[in-house]
Coordinates of C-alpha atoms in Angstrom, one line a residue:
M1 CA -20.2 -3.1 -8.9
G2 CA -16.7 -2.0 -9.9
K3 CA -13.5 -3.4 -11.3
F4 CA -10.5 -3.0 -9.0
V5 CA -6.8 -3.8 -9.3
V6 CA -4.9 -4.7 -6.1
A7 CA -1.1 -5.0 -6.6
G8 CA 0.4 -7.0 -3.8
G9 CA -2.9 -8.6 -3.1
R10 CA -1.9 -12.2 -2.4
A11 CA -1.1 -11.8 1.3
G12 CA -1.2 -9.4 4.3
I13 CA -3.0 -6.1 4.0
G14 CA -3.5 -6.7 0.3
R15 CA -5.2 -10.0 0.8
A16 CA -7.5 -8.5 3.4
L17 CA -8.4 -5.8 1.0
V18 CA -9.1 -8.3 -1.8
E19 CA -11.4 -10.2 0.5
R20 CA -13.3 -7.1 1.5
L21 CA -13.8 -6.0 -2.1
T22 CA -15.0 -9.4 -3.3
R23 CA -17.4 -9.7 -0.4
S24 CA -18.9 -6.5 -1.6
G25 CA -19.5 -8.0 -5.0
H26 CA -16.6 -6.3 -6.9
D27 CA -14.4 -7.9 -9.5
V28 CA -10.7 -7.8 -8.5
L29 CA -7.6 -8.3 -10.6
V30 CA -4.8 -9.3 -8.1
L31 CA -1.2 -8.7 -9.1
G32 CA 1.5 -10.5 -7.2
R33 CA 4.9 -12.1 -7.5
T34 CA 3.8 -15.7 -7.1
Y35 CA 0.4 -17.4 -7.5
P36 CA -1.5 -17.7 -4.2
A37 CA -2.7 -21.1 -2.9
S38 CA -6.3 -19.8 -3.2
L39 CA -8.2 -16.7 -4.2
P40 CA -11.7 -15.5 -3.2
P41 CA -14.5 -15.9 -5.8
G42 CA -14.5 -12.9 -8.2
C43 CA -10.8 -12.6 -8.5
T44 CA -8.3 -13.1 -11.3
F45 CA -4.6 -13.2 -10.8
F46 CA -1.7 -11.9 -12.9
E47 CA 1.9 -12.6 -12.0
V48 CA 4.1 -9.5 -11.7
D49 CA 7.3 -9.0 -9.9
F50 CA 7.7 -5.3 -9.3
R51 CA 11.3 -5.7 -8.5
N52 CA 11.8 -6.1 -12.2
P53 CA 11.4 -2.7 -14.0
D54 CA 10.6 -4.5 -17.2
A55 CA 8.1 -7.0 -15.9
Q56 CA 5.1 -7.6 -18.1
L57 CA 1.9 -5.8 -16.9
P58 CA -1.6 -7.0 -17.6
V59 CA -3.7 -5.7 -20.5
V60 CA -6.9 -4.3 -19.1
N61 CA -9.6 -3.5 -21.6
E62 CA -12.2 -1.9 -19.4
P63 CA -12.6 1.0 -16.9
I64 CA -11.1 0.5 -13.5
S65 CA -12.9 1.9 -10.4
G66 CA -9.9 1.7 -8.2
L67 CA -6.2 0.7 -7.9
A68 CA -4.3 -0.1 -4.7
Y69 CA -0.6 -0.6 -4.7
L70 CA 0.8 -2.5 -1.8
P71 CA 4.2 -4.1 -2.7
G72 CA 6.7 -2.9 -0.2
T73 CA 9.9 -3.6 1.8
I74 CA 11.1 -3.4 5.4
R75 CA 14.8 -2.8 5.2
L76 CA 16.1 -1.8 8.6
K77 CA 19.8 -1.1 8.7
P78 CA 22.2 1.4 10.2
F79 CA 22.8 4.2 7.7
R80 CA 26.5 3.4 7.4
S81 CA 25.6 -0.2 6.3
L82 CA 23.3 0.8 3.5
K83 CA 24.7 0.6 0.0
A84 CA 23.4 2.4 -3.2
H85 CA 21.7 -0.8 -4.3
D86 CA 19.7 -0.9 -1.1
F87 CA 18.2 2.5 -1.7
L88 CA 17.6 1.7 -5.4
E89 CA 15.8 -1.6 -4.6
D90 CA 13.5 0.1 -2.1
L91 CA 12.8 2.9 -4.6
Q92 CA 12.1 0.3 -7.4
I93 CA 9.6 -1.7 -5.4
N94 CA 7.9 1.1 -3.4
V95 CA 7.9 4.0 -5.9
L96 CA 8.9 3.1 -9.5
G97 CA 6.7 0.0 -9.6
A98 CA 3.7 2.1 -8.5
I99 CA 4.6 4.8 -11.1
R100 CA 4.8 2.3 -13.9
L101 CA 1.5 0.6 -13.0
M102 CA -0.3 3.9 -12.6
Q103 CA 0.9 5.1 -16.0
H104 CA -0.1 1.8 -17.5
L105 CA -3.6 2.0 -16.1
E106 CA -4.2 5.8 -16.3
A107 CA -6.6 5.6 -19.2
N108 CA -8.6 2.8 -17.5
L109 CA -8.9 4.9 -14.3
K110 CA -9.9 8.0 -16.2
G111 CA -12.6 6.1 -18.1
V112 CA -14.8 5.5 -15.0
N113 CA -18.0 7.6 -14.8
G114 CA -18.1 9.3 -11.4
G115 CA -14.4 9.1 -10.8
A116 CA -11.9 6.5 -9.8
S117 CA -9.6 6.1 -6.8
V118 CA -5.9 5.2 -6.2
V119 CA -4.6 4.2 -2.8
L120 CA -0.9 4.0 -2.2
F121 CA 0.9 2.9 1.0
S122 CA 3.5 4.7 3.1
T123 CA 4.8 4.2 6.6
V124 CA 4.6 6.1 9.9
A125 CA 8.4 6.3 9.7
V126 CA 8.2 9.1 7.1
H127 CA 6.8 11.7 9.6
T128 CA 8.2 10.1 12.8
G129 CA 12.0 9.8 12.7
M130 CA 13.0 6.2 13.6
P131 CA 16.5 4.8 13.7
F132 CA 17.5 2.4 10.9
H133 CA 14.6 3.4 8.7
S134 CA 16.4 5.8 6.3
S135 CA 16.0 3.8 3.2
I136 CA 12.4 2.9 3.6
A137 CA 11.5 6.4 4.8
L138 CA 13.2 7.9 1.7
A139 CA 11.2 5.6 -0.6
K140 CA 7.8 6.1 1.2
G141 CA 8.4 9.8 1.5
A142 CA 8.6 9.8 -2.3
V143 CA 5.3 7.9 -2.4
E144 CA 3.6 10.6 -0.4
G145 CA 5.0 13.4 -2.6
L146 CA 4.0 11.6 -5.7
A147 CA 0.4 11.0 -4.4
R148 CA -0.2 14.7 -3.6
S149 CA 1.1 15.8 -7.0
L150 CA -1.0 13.2 -8.9
A151 CA -4.1 14.1 -6.8
A152 CA -3.8 17.6 -8.1
E153 CA -2.9 16.6 -11.7
W154 CA -5.7 13.9 -12.0
A155 CA -8.5 15.9 -10.3
P156 CA -11.4 15.7 -10.6
S157 CA -11.4 12.3 -12.5
V158 CA -9.1 10.3 -10.2
R159 CA -8.6 10.7 -6.4
V160 CA -5.3 9.7 -4.9
N161 CA -4.7 9.0 -1.2
V162 CA -2.1 7.4 1.0
I163 CA -2.3 5.1 4.0
A164 CA 0.7 5.3 6.4
P165 CA 0.4 2.4 8.9
T166 CA 2.6 1.5 11.8
L167 CA 3.9 -2.1 12.3
T168 CA 1.3 -4.5 11.0
N169 CA 1.1 -8.3 11.8
T170 CA 1.9 -9.6 8.3
D171 CA 4.5 -11.9 6.7
L172 CA 6.5 -8.9 5.6
A173 CA 7.0 -7.9 9.3
A174 CA 7.6 -11.4 10.5
G175 CA 11.2 -10.7 11.4
M176 CA 10.2 -8.0 13.8
L177 CA 7.5 -10.2 15.4
S178 CA 9.4 -13.5 15.5
N179 CA 8.8 -14.3 19.1
E180 CA 6.5 -13.1 21.9
Q181 CA 9.3 -10.9 23.5
R182 CA 9.8 -9.0 20.3
K183 CA 6.1 -8.7 19.7
Q184 CA 5.4 -7.4 23.2
A185 CA 8.2 -4.9 22.9
A186 CA 6.7 -3.6 19.6
I187 CA 3.3 -3.3 21.3
D188 CA 4.7 -1.5 24.3
R189 CA 6.3 1.2 22.0
H190 CA 2.8 2.3 20.9
P191 CA 0.7 4.5 23.2
L192 CA -2.4 2.5 22.4
K193 CA -0.5 -0.7 23.3
R194 CA -1.2 -2.6 20.2
I195 CA 0.1 -3.1 16.6
L196 CA -2.2 -3.4 13.6
E197 CA -3.9 -6.4 12.1
P198 CA -4.1 -6.5 8.3
D199 CA -7.8 -5.8 8.2
E200 CA -7.4 -2.4 9.8
P201 CA -5.6 -0.7 7.0
A202 CA -7.6 -2.8 4.5
S203 CA -10.8 -1.4 5.8
L204 CA -9.5 2.2 5.3
A205 CA -8.3 1.3 1.9
E206 CA -11.7 -0.1 1.0
W207 CA -13.4 3.1 2.1
L208 CA -10.9 5.2 0.1
L209 CA -11.4 3.1 -3.0
T210 CA -15.2 3.2 -3.0
G211 CA -17.8 5.9 -3.4
A212 CA -18.1 6.8 0.3
S213 CA -14.9 8.9 0.1
Q214 CA -15.8 11.0 -3.0
S215 CA -14.6 14.2 -1.4
V216 CA -11.2 12.9 -0.2
S217 CA -8.0 13.3 -2.2
G218 CA -4.4 14.2 -1.7
Q219 CA -4.4 13.0 1.9
V220 CA -2.1 10.8 4.0
F221 CA -3.9 8.8 6.7
S222 CA -1.8 7.7 9.6
L223 CA -2.8 4.4 11.2
D224 CA -0.2 4.3 13.9
A225 CA -1.6 3.3 17.3
G226 CA -0.5 6.7 18.5
I227 CA 3.2 6.3 18.0
G228 CA 3.4 9.2 15.5
S229 CA 1.7 11.9 17.5
L230 CA 1.1 10.9 21.2
K231 CA 3.5 10.9 24.1
T232 CA 2.1 9.1 27.1
G233 CA 5.2 8.4 29.2

């Protein structure tokens, strides 16, 4: 069994991933902004706020089989309303926080026999132009470029992949799903007439983090219910 680090693992997709990994018998270090009400057996928690570029990171003295970074933002504004600090905050949480954590744990990841895995998260809005998404699309586009570069630089010892989901039923997206009318409108925009539940991207993340995906690196996986590539109307 391996040791995994899940940043942003206290809720949503991250929590679903933590539960999957612990059910499989792995040890998981969960990083998050506030301590959760409960954690599955086999977990430890370390409080980190990735909005703070100087936040203390945990000391890990053993090899790490996999790292998933899930802290993110959904900042939807007209371009004319966005200020420099909006872009900078999105970059800090989505990109710079991931960079800092990966640099901090690079030696741990490279210390695993058989290779380790990193999974980062993007959004369908990087490859499908959507109004009011300019700030988050900028930040997540940087995540995808970073992942491909690191996948080449760290091969063959560490694999790096990205999951780019569409709207997912999490607390982070609550404002977009605040009533049945909004939720149904979101569902109707997708060719498959559904949005994601947290366990769907979590199941893909688990596969990418574990040995079943040994030949996969430098890829961006779209989980988008068809909105990024299908036209049905």
